[in-house]
Structures are given as C-alpha cells and as structure tokens.
C-alpha cells in the first residue's frame, strides 16, 4: 500500500481538497444569486401577514394545499421519469448551463474597459500592483524564514536517524517537531503579509479584497504543502512518513507541489479575482477549466503509471506474509487503474450534475476513506516495529529461563497477525461507512454492536491472560529443570514429575480457555460439558486398558518408582528409561532397541538406580586349592581397585565383603564377595574387579576350573580294563613308523596267533 502512495502520491487528496473548495464556491454563488429574491419574498410575506384578510386567505390556501398534497404526489409518482430520462435531463441541463456560461463569459470580456464595465483598466492595474506588492513581501519573508528553518530540519533529521532502541518514537517526535516548525514559518509569513497589506499598502488600516483572497489562499495552500513535505520530505529522509527512495520522493514532491500551486491559487485566488474584476460567468468558466484540467491530468497520470504501480503491487503481493493482503494486492494490481479512472469520472460527473448535494458527500467519503487507509497503514507499521520484531531478554534471565525468549518470539507474530486482522476489519468498516454501505456509528451504539465489541474485548483479554499464565508456568518449570540454575540441579524425579505436570497443565489450560471463550461468545457449554462427561464415561468403559495405564502411571510416578535415566527392569525387559508419560514408558535396552511399555503391563518394577548398588561376585577354584589363600588374593585385587582414583570415587565402602565358601560345586569350590558402589556403577566396577581377580589368581598359580570331560570304557569282574577300541581313520606316516619300530611290534605275532585281534590301531 505504501507503494501506491509513492506512485500516486497525494493526488487524490489534493483533488479532493480543491474540488470541495470549488463545490463550496458554487453553493455560495447560488446563494448570493438568490439572496435578493429571498429578501423580496420575505418583505412580501410580512406585508401579507399584517393584513387580516390576506393572512386568512393565506391560511386557507395552505390548508387546501396540504389536503391536495397526497393526490398530487401519487399523480407525480405515476408520471415520474425513468432513471435514463433523469440522466438525459441532467446532461442537457449541464450542457445548456455550460453554453450559457461560455456566452456570458465572452460577453463580459468583450465589455471590459468599455462604458458598460464597472471596472477600468487603470483601477485594475492599481489593484493588481498592490496585490503584487503583498505577494512579493509575503513570499520573501517566507523564503527567508524557511532558510533559517532548514538548519533546524537538518538537526532534527540527524537526531531522528541516529540508531536507538526506540527509533520509531524518535522519528515520530521528529516529524511532529518538523511539522510544528514548518507551520510556524507559514504563520510568520502570513502575518507579515497581513502587516504589509494593512500598514504599507492599504490606507487607514484597510486592505482590498484581492489581498485578503491571496493571504487566505497562501495560508490554506502552504498548510497543505506542509502535509506534503511531511509525507515526502525530499531533503530529509528521517522526517519522511513513508519509506521510499530519495529520488522518488523528490520527483513526486516536485510534481505535486506544482499541481498544488496551480489548482490552489487558481481556484482560491484567480477565480475570485476574475469574479470581482469581470463577472461571475467568467469565474465559473475558469473554475470549470481548472478542475477539468486537474481531472485530465489525474487520468493521464493514472494510465501513465499503471504498469509501474502494477509491477510494484505484484512484488508487494508476492512478498506479503498475510494471505488476505496477498490476495487483495494481487487483485488491486490488475484493476487499480480502472477503479481510479471510474472514481474520478464519477467525481467529475457529480460535480457537473449535482455539485451542491452529491459532491460534498462523495468528497467527505473520499477523505474518510483516505484517512482510514493511512491510519491503518500507520498502525500496522507501528505494530510491525514492536510486535513483529524478535524480542531479546537479558543474558541472566536467558540463563535461568532458556526457553522464555523462544516462547515469547513464538507468540508475538500471532499477536501481530491478530492485530493486523482487527485493523483490516476496522478499516473496511470505516470505508463502508464512508460510502453509506454500512452505518458504523449506529451499529456501535446498538445493543448488537455493543455486545459484539464487548465480546471481542473479553475474548481478547481471556486469550492474553491464558497466554501469560502459560508463559509463566512453562518458564517456571523450565527454571526448575534447568541444570544451570541456582542451587543443585533437578533430580530425576523432579524432571519426570515436572514434565508430566507441564503436559497436563497445557491440556487443562487449553480446555478451560476454550470453554470460557465459547461461553463468552454465547454458546451454551452446559450440554457440551454433559456430553463430554458421557463421552468420558463411555471411553472409560471402552478403554479400560487406557484407564489402567493412566492410573498405574500416576501411582508409579507418585511413588518415584521410575525416573528418566534410570536403569530398570519392567514388563520383562531391562534397559534405560528414556521417556515417561502418563500412560507409558520408553525404554532402550543394551542392544539399542527402543521399547514402549504401557504401565498396565508392568507388575513389578526393578530399579537399579536407587541409593546404592552392589557388585556380587562368585569365583570358583579347584578343589586342590587353599581357600584361605584364594580369599587373600581376592582382597589384594580389591586393594588394587581402591588404588585407582577413578574407580575409588564410585565405591561407597573401603572394605571388601567376603561371604566365604558358598558352595562345593561339581568341579569347583565357590567363594562369594560383594562390593558396595554408587547406583549405576556396579557393572563397571564388576568388570574391572573381574579383570583384577583373574590376573591375581593366575599370578599365584591358583586354578580357576573350567569344564572337563572324562571317558570311561568299563572294566571286567577282575578289575582289569580291556584295551580301548580306538580306530584311527587316517594315521600319519610318522606315527605309523614309530609304532612299527616300538617293542610292541611283537603284537604282530599275537595277531598271527589270534587273527581276530586288530591291535591298538586299526588303519584302513
């Protein structure tokens, strides 16, 4: 939208201002023309009322007319012309008036300087000379004082452009200060012009009407140009309302400045002077020419700039983050020049057809529309500066509340979007009210309007309070869970319970806020609550497992049976608890597999992370070993474990608990010991102690038995064992040679005596 202002500048506002002045001049002219007739009618009416007979006759005629009015109205209603006929009649009237005005103007100019004219050339030249003196004096004072004011503008501009935390406030104050200084400059020049007109040019403190017209025109035009300078500020970017390039601002300010001077001084000075010097007809013709020139200039400017404005609007539409803005700007980019042309055509036609009635309404609607759009843009830009910018909190607060800044920055864009929607609705309502499509004041004063506004304010307050409660609650929980906060870090139980409390609080806050908002907008939440109760009961019966999960989970958390990070055995699985909800537990086992265990399937919870732990080691030695010596070696291994500072910090006792011989097993004598450790360290301590035990027992020559296999081939009644029938499938040649050269070679003789004897080795 700001690019529209940059491309079209203040042209609609300028035309609106001076067209309104023209319409007012037209109305005043009509009233002046009918003034004499009104005076004559008033005198006639007074004479008639003084005579009793004429007074009674007048009363009878008025009563008769009031009785005949309905019938006449009905007859006129039946014979009322159509809309097309009215347009034709109005057009014919305008054409006739225009031709008559041109004729009277030509006749007035032809009689100038003749005996029929009331003004002579010498009188006119004298009056114009005095007027030029006043004009020159006023403009010289204005330029001199404004040259001094430029230094003030330069200083104020530097102050506004300095980077500061409240840059928008500094710029607003600088713009207001520059406007005040500029108005003071105009006032000084205006007072100086009046002084010259009264005391230097005029006689006896009197001034001519032309001089008064110039000074009034100067004041009105320069005040309007102050507004233009504050919008564009071609030489001081820090004092500019709308963000634009310096070249663009200088271009549009120059063009609009010249156009303002042309229309303003033409309508407010030249036209009245011509009316006073020549005639009203010439002045009216000149006014029509000036205004028509302004309309032609406006239409030519619109169609000349239609492509640049279209491209700029399309760029703004693609860059817009608000969907309504994107759609609206896209539609406006394709049809803005047509809408602007239609608007100016309607405005011109209204001025020619009904300048005294319809034109002021359209002009006021235009002013109200422009004011609503400008105020909406200013409010949105102001909100974008403070609501749509990332917030930064102090480092100390950020350390204590690590997610506070992120949470605030997540809410602020939503607030800005809501504010932008509200501003858009308000601007649309004001624009519709301006064009009599919607009566905004009456709607606001009505019970419905008051109820809607009160409801919106209440709902906004409820949402803001709910947001603040959530921010405070979540920040407090994060402060408690922050390991870098004050005091000791949070325990595992606090982490688990506060995490569950945060989730439950969020759900409860959302439900309560939704219910209150529905109640405020007029929805009866009683049936909704009853239905929710019935639905909850049905869900409770149909989802007993879910209810069991929740109830069991609540009691498990209340009893501090499991915390995040604990190593537990639950539901037949062992691992580390990584996530706890109100319904289930997430566990990761030794192999890295992640298990989700509902609490309803947990009958027993074995927690290895409570208070302390033990490494229980049971070591077996051979039967021939001395158990007392074995115990000494076990203590030596424990002493070496204590000598390591890394492992010593994980031990809760400096003594090794020796339980003694616990079993005489099949192949070993078992000796059990126990080491007290920190919870979670028992596995690491156990592995390290097993390594040391193996090394010490091996160094002492103490056998740690391993499984043996004994083969028994049986024996006869005399207790003699027969030879083992061992059969070698493929005996190596070297072993065969040794067998043949051994004294047992005589077995061959036994084989000869006993053919069934195969010997100790049977080779295939």
Short mmCIF file of C-alpha atoms in Angstrom, two decimals, residues 111-586:
data_model
loop_
_atom_site.label_atom_id
_atom_site.label_comp_id
_atom_site.label_asym_id
_atom_site.label_seq_id
_atom_site.Cartn_x
_atom_site.Cartn_y
_atom_site.Cartn_z
CA UNK A 111 -17.33 44.74 -22.45
CA UNK A 112 -14.15 45.07 -20.34
CA UNK A 113 -12.86 48.62 -20.39
CA UNK A 114 -15.96 49.95 -22.09
CA UNK A 115 -18.55 52.19 -20.60
CA UNK A 116 -20.74 49.19 -19.68
CA UNK A 117 -17.99 47.76 -17.47
CA UNK A 118 -17.83 48.76 -13.84
CA UNK A 119 -14.04 48.36 -13.81
CA UNK A 120 -11.49 50.40 -15.77
CA UNK A 121 -8.00 49.34 -16.79
CA UNK A 122 -6.38 51.89 -14.51
CA UNK A 123 -8.29 50.66 -11.48
CA UNK A 124 -7.44 47.06 -12.25
CA UNK A 125 -3.75 47.82 -12.76
CA UNK A 126 -3.62 49.71 -9.46
CA UNK A 127 -5.30 46.89 -7.59
CA UNK A 128 -3.02 44.31 -9.21
CA UNK A 129 0.05 46.40 -8.31
CA UNK A 130 -0.92 46.46 -4.64
CA UNK A 131 -1.61 42.72 -4.81
CA UNK A 132 1.83 42.01 -6.30
CA UNK A 133 3.48 44.02 -3.52
CA UNK A 134 1.71 41.94 -0.86
CA UNK A 135 2.55 38.72 -2.73
CA UNK A 136 6.24 39.66 -3.03
CA UNK A 137 6.52 40.70 0.63
CA UNK A 138 4.84 37.50 1.85
CA UNK A 139 6.97 35.20 -0.31
CA UNK A 140 10.25 36.97 0.57
CA UNK A 141 9.56 36.66 4.29
CA UNK A 142 8.53 33.03 3.79
CA UNK A 143 11.75 32.15 1.91
CA UNK A 144 13.96 33.93 4.42
CA UNK A 145 12.38 32.33 7.47
CA UNK A 146 12.29 28.94 5.78
CA UNK A 147 16.01 29.21 5.01
CA UNK A 148 16.62 29.53 8.75
CA UNK A 149 14.24 26.65 9.44
CA UNK A 150 16.17 24.34 7.08
CA UNK A 151 19.02 24.23 9.59
CA UNK A 152 16.56 23.16 12.28
CA UNK A 153 15.20 20.48 9.95
CA UNK A 154 18.75 19.23 9.33
CA UNK A 155 19.47 18.90 13.05
CA UNK A 156 16.15 17.21 13.75
CA UNK A 157 16.74 14.83 10.84
CA UNK A 158 20.14 13.82 12.26
CA UNK A 159 18.56 13.21 15.66
CA UNK A 160 15.84 11.05 14.08
CA UNK A 161 18.28 8.94 12.01
CA UNK A 162 20.51 8.02 14.95
CA UNK A 163 20.19 4.34 15.81
CA UNK A 164 18.32 3.95 19.04
CA UNK A 165 16.23 1.33 20.79
CA UNK A 166 13.07 3.44 20.34
CA UNK A 167 13.73 4.59 16.77
CA UNK A 168 10.04 4.74 15.84
CA UNK A 169 9.29 7.05 18.77
CA UNK A 170 12.24 9.29 17.92
CA UNK A 171 11.13 9.54 14.29
CA UNK A 172 7.52 10.28 15.29
CA UNK A 173 8.63 13.05 17.63
CA UNK A 174 10.98 14.44 14.97
CA UNK A 175 8.20 14.51 12.35
CA UNK A 176 5.82 16.27 14.76
CA UNK A 177 8.51 18.81 15.65
CA UNK A 178 9.27 19.48 11.98
CA UNK A 179 5.56 19.98 11.22
CA UNK A 180 5.26 22.46 14.08
CA UNK A 181 8.31 24.41 12.90
CA UNK A 182 7.01 24.41 9.32
CA UNK A 183 3.60 25.69 10.46
CA UNK A 184 5.31 28.46 12.46
CA UNK A 185 7.22 29.50 9.32
CA UNK A 186 3.95 29.69 7.35
CA UNK A 187 2.27 31.65 10.15
CA UNK A 188 5.13 34.18 10.30
CA UNK A 189 4.98 34.78 6.52
CA UNK A 190 1.18 35.07 6.65
CA UNK A 191 1.30 37.62 9.48
CA UNK A 192 3.99 39.55 7.62
CA UNK A 193 1.80 39.66 4.52
CA UNK A 194 -1.14 40.93 6.53
CA UNK A 195 1.05 43.62 8.09
CA UNK A 196 2.24 44.80 4.67
CA UNK A 197 -1.32 44.80 3.33
CA UNK A 198 -2.66 46.79 6.29
CA UNK A 199 0.11 49.29 7.04
CA UNK A 200 2.34 49.53 3.95
CA UNK A 201 -0.11 49.26 1.05
CA UNK A 202 -3.57 49.90 2.50
CA UNK A 203 -4.78 53.22 3.83
CA UNK A 204 -6.16 53.73 7.33
CA UNK A 205 -5.65 50.09 8.20
CA UNK A 206 -7.86 48.78 5.38
CA UNK A 207 -6.98 46.16 2.77
CA UNK A 208 -8.50 45.19 -0.54
CA UNK A 209 -10.48 42.01 -1.11
CA UNK A 210 -7.90 40.64 -3.57
CA UNK A 211 -5.17 40.90 -0.96
CA UNK A 212 -7.33 39.09 1.56
CA UNK A 213 -8.02 36.36 -1.00
CA UNK A 214 -4.28 35.88 -1.63
CA UNK A 215 -3.39 35.70 2.06
CA UNK A 216 -6.15 33.20 2.77
CA UNK A 217 -5.14 31.15 -0.26
CA UNK A 218 -1.47 31.32 0.81
CA UNK A 219 -2.36 30.05 4.28
CA UNK A 220 -4.52 27.16 3.02
CA UNK A 221 -2.09 26.08 0.29
CA UNK A 222 1.06 26.29 2.41
CA UNK A 223 -0.55 24.37 5.26
CA UNK A 224 -1.44 21.66 2.76
CA UNK A 225 2.13 21.74 1.39
CA UNK A 226 3.38 21.25 4.95
CA UNK A 227 1.49 17.96 4.89
CA UNK A 228 3.11 17.08 1.56
CA UNK A 229 6.58 17.89 2.90
CA UNK A 230 5.99 15.72 5.95
CA UNK A 231 4.92 12.82 3.73
CA UNK A 232 7.72 13.02 1.17
CA UNK A 233 10.47 15.12 2.85
CA UNK A 234 12.69 15.13 -0.26
CA UNK A 235 15.77 16.51 1.54
CA UNK A 236 15.39 14.84 4.95
CA UNK A 237 14.77 11.09 4.85
CA UNK A 238 14.49 10.87 8.62
CA UNK A 239 11.45 13.18 8.60
CA UNK A 240 9.59 11.17 5.97
CA UNK A 241 6.39 9.34 6.87
CA UNK A 242 6.52 6.73 4.11
CA UNK A 243 9.66 4.69 3.35
CA UNK A 244 10.78 5.48 -0.21
CA UNK A 245 13.88 6.37 -2.19
CA UNK A 246 15.11 9.97 -2.22
CA UNK A 247 14.71 10.23 -5.99
CA UNK A 248 11.11 9.01 -5.83
CA UNK A 249 10.28 11.38 -3.00
CA UNK A 250 11.84 14.36 -4.80
CA UNK A 251 10.05 13.56 -8.07
CA UNK A 252 6.57 13.25 -6.60
CA UNK A 253 7.03 16.18 -4.24
CA UNK A 254 8.02 18.45 -7.13
CA UNK A 255 5.10 17.41 -9.32
CA UNK A 256 2.53 17.58 -6.54
CA UNK A 257 3.93 20.91 -5.37
CA UNK A 258 3.43 22.43 -8.82
CA UNK A 259 -0.02 20.90 -9.13
CA UNK A 260 -0.99 22.23 -5.72
CA UNK A 261 0.11 25.73 -6.64
CA UNK A 262 -1.79 25.58 -9.93
CA UNK A 263 -5.09 24.28 -8.54
CA UNK A 264 -4.89 26.10 -5.23
CA UNK A 265 -4.01 29.58 -6.39
CA UNK A 266 -6.19 29.13 -9.46
CA UNK A 267 -9.35 28.22 -7.53
CA UNK A 268 -8.76 30.24 -4.36
CA UNK A 269 -7.17 33.38 -5.86
CA UNK A 270 -7.51 33.74 -9.63
CA UNK A 271 -11.15 32.68 -9.83
CA UNK A 272 -12.37 35.09 -7.11
CA UNK A 273 -10.26 37.91 -8.56
CA UNK A 274 -11.74 37.30 -12.01
CA UNK A 275 -15.23 37.20 -10.49
CA UNK A 276 -14.61 40.51 -8.78
CA UNK A 277 -13.00 42.09 -11.84
CA UNK A 278 -15.02 40.66 -14.75
CA UNK A 279 -18.14 38.68 -13.87
CA UNK A 280 -19.38 35.53 -12.17
CA UNK A 281 -19.81 33.79 -15.53
CA UNK A 282 -16.13 34.17 -16.44
CA UNK A 283 -15.11 32.99 -12.99
CA UNK A 284 -17.32 29.91 -13.26
CA UNK A 285 -15.91 29.06 -16.69
CA UNK A 286 -12.38 29.45 -15.39
CA UNK A 287 -13.17 27.21 -12.41
CA UNK A 288 -14.53 24.50 -14.72
CA UNK A 289 -11.40 24.73 -16.91
CA UNK A 290 -9.08 24.41 -13.89
CA UNK A 291 -10.93 21.47 -12.41
CA UNK A 292 -11.26 19.68 -15.78
CA UNK A 293 -7.54 20.16 -16.32
CA UNK A 294 -6.92 18.55 -12.93
CA UNK A 295 -9.13 15.61 -13.87
CA UNK A 296 -7.42 15.13 -17.21
CA UNK A 297 -4.04 15.32 -15.51
CA UNK A 298 -5.15 12.73 -12.94
CA UNK A 299 -6.40 10.29 -15.59
CA UNK A 300 -3.25 10.70 -17.70
CA UNK A 301 -1.08 10.16 -14.64
CA UNK A 302 -3.03 7.02 -13.69
CA UNK A 303 -2.70 5.42 -17.12
CA UNK A 304 0.90 6.52 -17.49
CA UNK A 305 1.84 4.92 -14.16
CA UNK A 306 -0.39 1.84 -14.43
CA UNK A 307 2.45 -0.56 -15.34
CA UNK A 308 4.97 0.58 -12.67
CA UNK A 309 2.29 0.55 -9.99
CA UNK A 310 1.07 -2.86 -11.17
CA UNK A 311 4.59 -4.32 -11.01
CA UNK A 312 5.19 -2.83 -7.59
CA UNK A 313 1.87 -4.15 -6.27
CA UNK A 314 2.67 -7.61 -7.61
CA UNK A 315 6.04 -7.52 -5.84
CA UNK A 316 4.32 -6.48 -2.63
CA UNK A 317 1.78 -9.28 -3.08
CA UNK A 318 4.49 -11.92 -3.53
CA UNK A 319 6.39 -10.61 -0.50
CA UNK A 320 3.29 -10.40 1.73
CA UNK A 321 3.06 -12.97 4.53
CA UNK A 322 -0.61 -12.27 5.21
CA UNK A 323 -2.90 -14.24 2.89
CA UNK A 324 -5.60 -11.54 2.73
CA UNK A 325 -3.00 -8.91 1.87
CA UNK A 326 -1.52 -11.16 -0.80
CA UNK A 327 -4.90 -11.80 -2.46
CA UNK A 328 -6.07 -8.19 -2.15
CA UNK A 329 -2.86 -6.72 -3.55
CA UNK A 330 -2.93 -9.19 -6.45
CA UNK A 331 -6.47 -8.18 -7.38
CA UNK A 332 -5.67 -4.48 -6.94
CA UNK A 333 -2.58 -4.78 -9.17
CA UNK A 334 -4.72 -5.92 -12.10
CA UNK A 335 -7.51 -3.35 -11.77
CA UNK A 336 -6.26 -0.34 -9.79
CA UNK A 337 -6.08 1.98 -12.81
CA UNK A 338 -9.64 1.10 -13.87
CA UNK A 339 -11.00 1.71 -10.38
CA UNK A 340 -9.16 5.03 -10.12
CA UNK A 341 -10.44 6.16 -13.51
CA UNK A 342 -14.02 5.24 -12.61
CA UNK A 343 -13.71 7.10 -9.33
CA UNK A 344 -12.52 10.32 -10.97
CA UNK A 345 -15.13 10.00 -13.71
CA UNK A 346 -17.89 9.69 -11.11
CA UNK A 347 -16.43 12.62 -9.21
CA UNK A 348 -16.36 14.78 -12.32
CA UNK A 349 -19.87 13.83 -13.31
CA UNK A 350 -21.15 14.53 -9.82
CA UNK A 351 -19.51 17.95 -9.86
CA UNK A 352 -21.21 18.81 -13.15
CA UNK A 353 -24.62 17.31 -12.33
CA UNK A 354 -25.22 17.92 -8.61
CA UNK A 355 -22.37 19.94 -7.13
CA UNK A 356 -24.43 21.23 -4.21
CA UNK A 357 -25.80 17.89 -2.91
CA UNK A 358 -23.94 14.76 -4.05
CA UNK A 359 -20.46 16.21 -4.47
CA UNK A 360 -19.87 17.09 -0.79
CA UNK A 361 -20.97 13.59 0.20
CA UNK A 362 -18.51 11.96 -2.21
CA UNK A 363 -15.73 14.27 -1.13
CA UNK A 364 -16.30 13.55 2.54
CA UNK A 365 -16.42 9.83 1.76
CA UNK A 366 -13.12 10.14 -0.09
CA UNK A 367 -11.46 11.99 2.76
CA UNK A 368 -12.75 9.43 5.27
CA UNK A 369 -11.54 6.55 3.10
CA UNK A 370 -8.06 8.02 2.69
CA UNK A 371 -7.84 8.83 6.39
CA UNK A 372 -8.88 5.27 7.32
CA UNK A 373 -6.32 3.71 4.97
CA UNK A 374 -3.49 5.98 6.15
CA UNK A 375 -4.30 5.38 9.82
CA UNK A 376 -4.49 1.64 9.18
CA UNK A 377 -1.08 1.64 7.50
CA UNK A 378 0.44 3.69 10.30
CA UNK A 379 -0.97 1.36 12.96
CA UNK A 380 0.23 -1.74 11.11
CA UNK A 381 3.72 -0.28 10.64
CA UNK A 382 3.85 0.72 14.30
CA UNK A 383 2.75 -2.75 15.35
CA UNK A 384 5.29 -4.35 13.00
CA UNK A 385 8.03 -2.35 14.71
CA UNK A 386 7.17 -3.54 18.21
CA UNK A 387 5.18 -6.77 17.79
CA UNK A 388 6.75 -8.40 14.75
CA UNK A 389 10.38 -7.99 15.81
CA UNK A 390 12.35 -10.67 17.71
CA UNK A 391 12.48 -9.96 21.43
CA UNK A 392 15.75 -10.20 23.32
CA UNK A 393 15.94 -10.74 27.06
CA UNK A 394 18.86 -10.25 29.38
CA UNK A 395 21.56 -12.89 29.49
CA UNK A 396 20.90 -13.56 33.18
CA UNK A 397 17.22 -14.26 32.52
CA UNK A 398 18.11 -16.29 29.47
CA UNK A 399 20.38 -18.46 31.59
CA UNK A 400 17.66 -19.06 34.18
CA UNK A 401 14.82 -19.37 31.67
CA UNK A 402 16.39 -20.79 28.49
CA UNK A 403 13.14 -21.13 26.53
CA UNK A 404 11.50 -17.85 27.58
CA UNK A 405 12.84 -15.83 24.65
CA UNK A 406 11.87 -18.51 22.13
CA UNK A 407 8.38 -18.82 23.60
CA UNK A 408 7.80 -15.07 23.57
CA UNK A 409 9.00 -14.83 19.96
CA UNK A 410 6.60 -17.62 19.02
CA UNK A 411 3.61 -15.73 20.49
CA UNK A 412 4.42 -12.22 19.22
CA UNK A 413 3.89 -12.99 15.49
CA UNK A 414 0.48 -14.46 16.33
CA UNK A 415 -0.45 -11.31 18.24
CA UNK A 416 0.72 -9.19 15.30
CA UNK A 417 -1.34 -11.23 12.84
CA UNK A 418 -4.41 -10.86 15.05
CA UNK A 419 -3.86 -7.11 15.39
CA UNK A 420 -3.47 -6.77 11.63
CA UNK A 421 -6.76 -8.61 11.06
CA UNK A 422 -8.52 -6.34 13.56
CA UNK A 423 -7.10 -3.22 11.87
CA UNK A 424 -8.15 -4.55 8.46
CA UNK A 425 -11.72 -5.16 9.67
CA UNK A 426 -11.84 -1.70 11.24
CA UNK A 427 -10.57 -0.02 8.05
CA UNK A 428 -13.11 -1.91 5.91
CA UNK A 429 -15.91 -0.92 8.30
CA UNK A 430 -14.91 2.75 8.19
CA UNK A 431 -14.67 2.70 4.37
CA UNK A 432 -18.10 1.07 4.06
CA UNK A 433 -19.49 3.65 6.46
CA UNK A 434 -17.94 6.43 4.38
CA UNK A 435 -19.85 5.29 1.28
CA UNK A 436 -23.12 4.71 3.21
CA UNK A 437 -22.94 0.94 2.73
CA UNK A 438 -22.76 0.38 6.48
CA UNK A 439 -23.73 2.69 9.32
CA UNK A 440 -20.84 2.21 11.71
CA UNK A 441 -21.82 4.74 14.45
CA UNK A 442 -25.39 3.41 14.61
CA UNK A 443 -24.16 -0.18 14.77
CA UNK A 444 -21.70 0.65 17.55
CA UNK A 445 -24.46 2.39 19.50
CA UNK A 446 -26.89 -0.51 19.04
CA UNK A 447 -27.14 -3.38 21.56
CA UNK A 448 -25.79 -5.81 18.96
CA UNK A 449 -22.74 -3.69 18.27
CA UNK A 450 -22.03 -3.13 21.95
CA UNK A 451 -22.38 -6.86 22.60
CA UNK A 452 -20.04 -7.78 19.73
CA UNK A 453 -17.39 -5.26 20.76
CA UNK A 454 -17.61 -6.25 24.43
CA UNK A 455 -17.38 -9.93 23.50
CA UNK A 456 -14.33 -9.36 21.31
CA UNK A 457 -12.58 -7.40 24.04
CA UNK A 458 -13.44 -10.05 26.63
CA UNK A 459 -12.23 -12.89 24.42
CA UNK A 460 -9.00 -11.00 23.67
CA UNK A 461 -8.45 -10.43 27.40
CA UNK A 462 -9.08 -14.14 28.13
CA UNK A 463 -6.63 -15.24 25.46
CA UNK A 464 -3.97 -12.80 26.65
CA UNK A 465 -4.37 -13.92 30.28
CA UNK A 466 -4.20 -17.59 29.25
CA UNK A 467 -1.07 -16.87 27.22
CA UNK A 468 0.58 -15.08 30.15
CA UNK A 469 -0.33 -17.91 32.53
CA UNK A 470 1.18 -20.48 30.17
CA UNK A 471 4.36 -18.44 29.68
CA UNK A 472 4.78 -18.00 33.44
CA UNK A 473 4.04 -21.67 34.21
CA UNK A 474 6.24 -23.09 31.46
CA UNK A 475 9.08 -20.70 32.34
CA UNK A 476 8.92 -21.71 36.00
CA UNK A 477 9.04 -25.40 35.08
CA UNK A 478 11.99 -24.82 32.77
CA UNK A 479 13.71 -22.85 35.51
CA UNK A 480 13.29 -25.83 37.85
CA UNK A 481 14.53 -28.23 35.17
CA UNK A 482 17.48 -26.03 34.20
CA UNK A 483 20.72 -27.70 35.40
CA UNK A 484 22.50 -24.32 35.27
CA UNK A 485 20.06 -22.66 37.62
CA UNK A 486 20.57 -21.71 41.22
CA UNK A 487 21.30 -24.50 43.70
CA UNK A 488 21.62 -28.17 42.87
CA UNK A 489 20.36 -29.50 39.58
CA UNK A 490 16.93 -31.12 39.36
CA UNK A 491 16.58 -34.70 40.46
CA UNK A 492 15.35 -37.39 38.12
CA UNK A 493 12.04 -37.47 39.95
CA UNK A 494 11.60 -33.71 39.55
CA UNK A 495 12.36 -33.98 35.85
CA UNK A 496 9.76 -36.68 35.39
CA UNK A 497 7.01 -35.14 37.51
CA UNK A 498 7.52 -31.59 36.17
CA UNK A 499 7.48 -32.83 32.57
CA UNK A 500 4.20 -34.67 33.17
CA UNK A 501 2.80 -31.64 35.04
CA UNK A 502 3.70 -29.34 32.14
CA UNK A 503 1.88 -31.52 29.62
CA UNK A 504 -1.16 -31.91 31.88
CA UNK A 505 -1.24 -28.17 32.59
CA UNK A 506 -1.13 -27.34 28.89
CA UNK A 507 -4.07 -29.64 28.18
CA UNK A 508 -6.08 -28.31 31.13
CA UNK A 509 -5.36 -24.67 30.23
CA UNK A 510 -6.38 -25.21 26.60
CA UNK A 511 -9.64 -26.90 27.60
CA UNK A 512 -10.54 -24.26 30.20
CA UNK A 513 -9.71 -21.37 27.84
CA UNK A 514 -11.76 -22.95 25.05
CA UNK A 515 -14.74 -23.46 27.35
CA UNK A 516 -14.63 -19.88 28.68
CA UNK A 517 -14.30 -18.43 25.17
CA UNK A 518 -17.26 -20.48 23.93
CA UNK A 519 -19.28 -19.29 26.89
CA UNK A 520 -18.39 -15.66 26.20
CA UNK A 521 -19.38 -15.78 22.55
CA UNK A 522 -22.82 -17.04 23.54
CA UNK A 523 -22.55 -20.81 23.14
CA UNK A 524 -24.17 -22.79 25.96
CA UNK A 525 -21.42 -25.06 27.23
CA UNK A 526 -23.72 -26.94 29.61
CA UNK A 527 -24.72 -29.58 27.02
CA UNK A 528 -21.12 -29.64 25.87
CA UNK A 529 -19.90 -30.44 29.38
CA UNK A 530 -22.63 -33.05 29.84
CA UNK A 531 -21.76 -34.63 26.51
CA UNK A 532 -18.08 -34.60 27.44
CA UNK A 533 -18.93 -36.37 30.72
CA UNK A 534 -20.94 -39.05 28.93
CA UNK A 535 -18.24 -39.42 26.32
CA UNK A 536 -15.61 -39.72 29.03
CA UNK A 537 -17.64 -42.40 30.77
CA UNK A 538 -18.04 -44.30 27.51
CA UNK A 539 -14.35 -44.02 26.80
CA UNK A 540 -13.63 -45.19 30.34
CA UNK A 541 -15.70 -48.35 29.83
CA UNK A 542 -14.46 -48.98 26.34
CA UNK A 543 -10.82 -48.24 27.05
CA UNK A 544 -10.20 -49.90 30.39
CA UNK A 545 -6.65 -50.67 29.40
CA UNK A 546 -6.03 -46.98 28.76
CA UNK A 547 -7.54 -46.06 32.12
CA UNK A 548 -5.40 -48.72 33.78
CA UNK A 549 -2.34 -47.32 32.02
CA UNK A 550 -3.07 -43.83 33.31
CA UNK A 551 -3.90 -44.84 36.90
CA UNK A 552 -0.89 -47.16 37.18
CA UNK A 553 1.35 -44.50 35.67
CA UNK A 554 0.14 -41.90 38.19
CA UNK A 555 0.91 -44.14 41.14
CA UNK A 556 4.26 -45.20 39.72
CA UNK A 557 5.25 -41.57 39.40
CA UNK A 558 3.89 -40.65 42.81
CA UNK A 559 5.90 -43.47 44.39
CA UNK A 560 9.00 -42.39 42.48
CA UNK A 561 9.46 -45.91 41.16
CA UNK A 562 10.92 -44.84 37.81
CA UNK A 563 12.64 -41.69 36.67
CA UNK A 564 14.07 -40.68 33.34
CA UNK A 565 17.61 -42.07 33.07
CA UNK A 566 17.09 -44.96 35.49
CA UNK A 567 18.12 -48.49 34.59
CA UNK A 568 15.12 -50.66 35.38
CA UNK A 569 13.51 -53.97 34.70
CA UNK A 570 9.82 -53.63 33.91
CA UNK A 571 7.45 -55.75 31.89
CA UNK A 572 10.10 -58.41 31.46
CA UNK A 573 12.55 -56.03 29.80
CA UNK A 574 15.64 -54.31 31.15
CA UNK A 575 17.11 -51.07 29.96
CA UNK A 576 17.34 -47.31 30.48
CA UNK A 577 14.11 -45.31 30.87
CA UNK A 578 14.34 -42.51 28.29
CA UNK A 579 10.78 -41.15 28.29
CA UNK A 580 7.90 -41.21 30.73
CA UNK A 581 4.36 -40.12 30.01
CA UNK A 582 1.20 -40.50 31.99
CA UNK A 583 0.43 -43.70 30.09
CA UNK A 584 3.64 -45.43 29.08
CA UNK A 585 7.40 -45.62 29.42
CA UNK A 586 10.01 -45.54 26.68
#
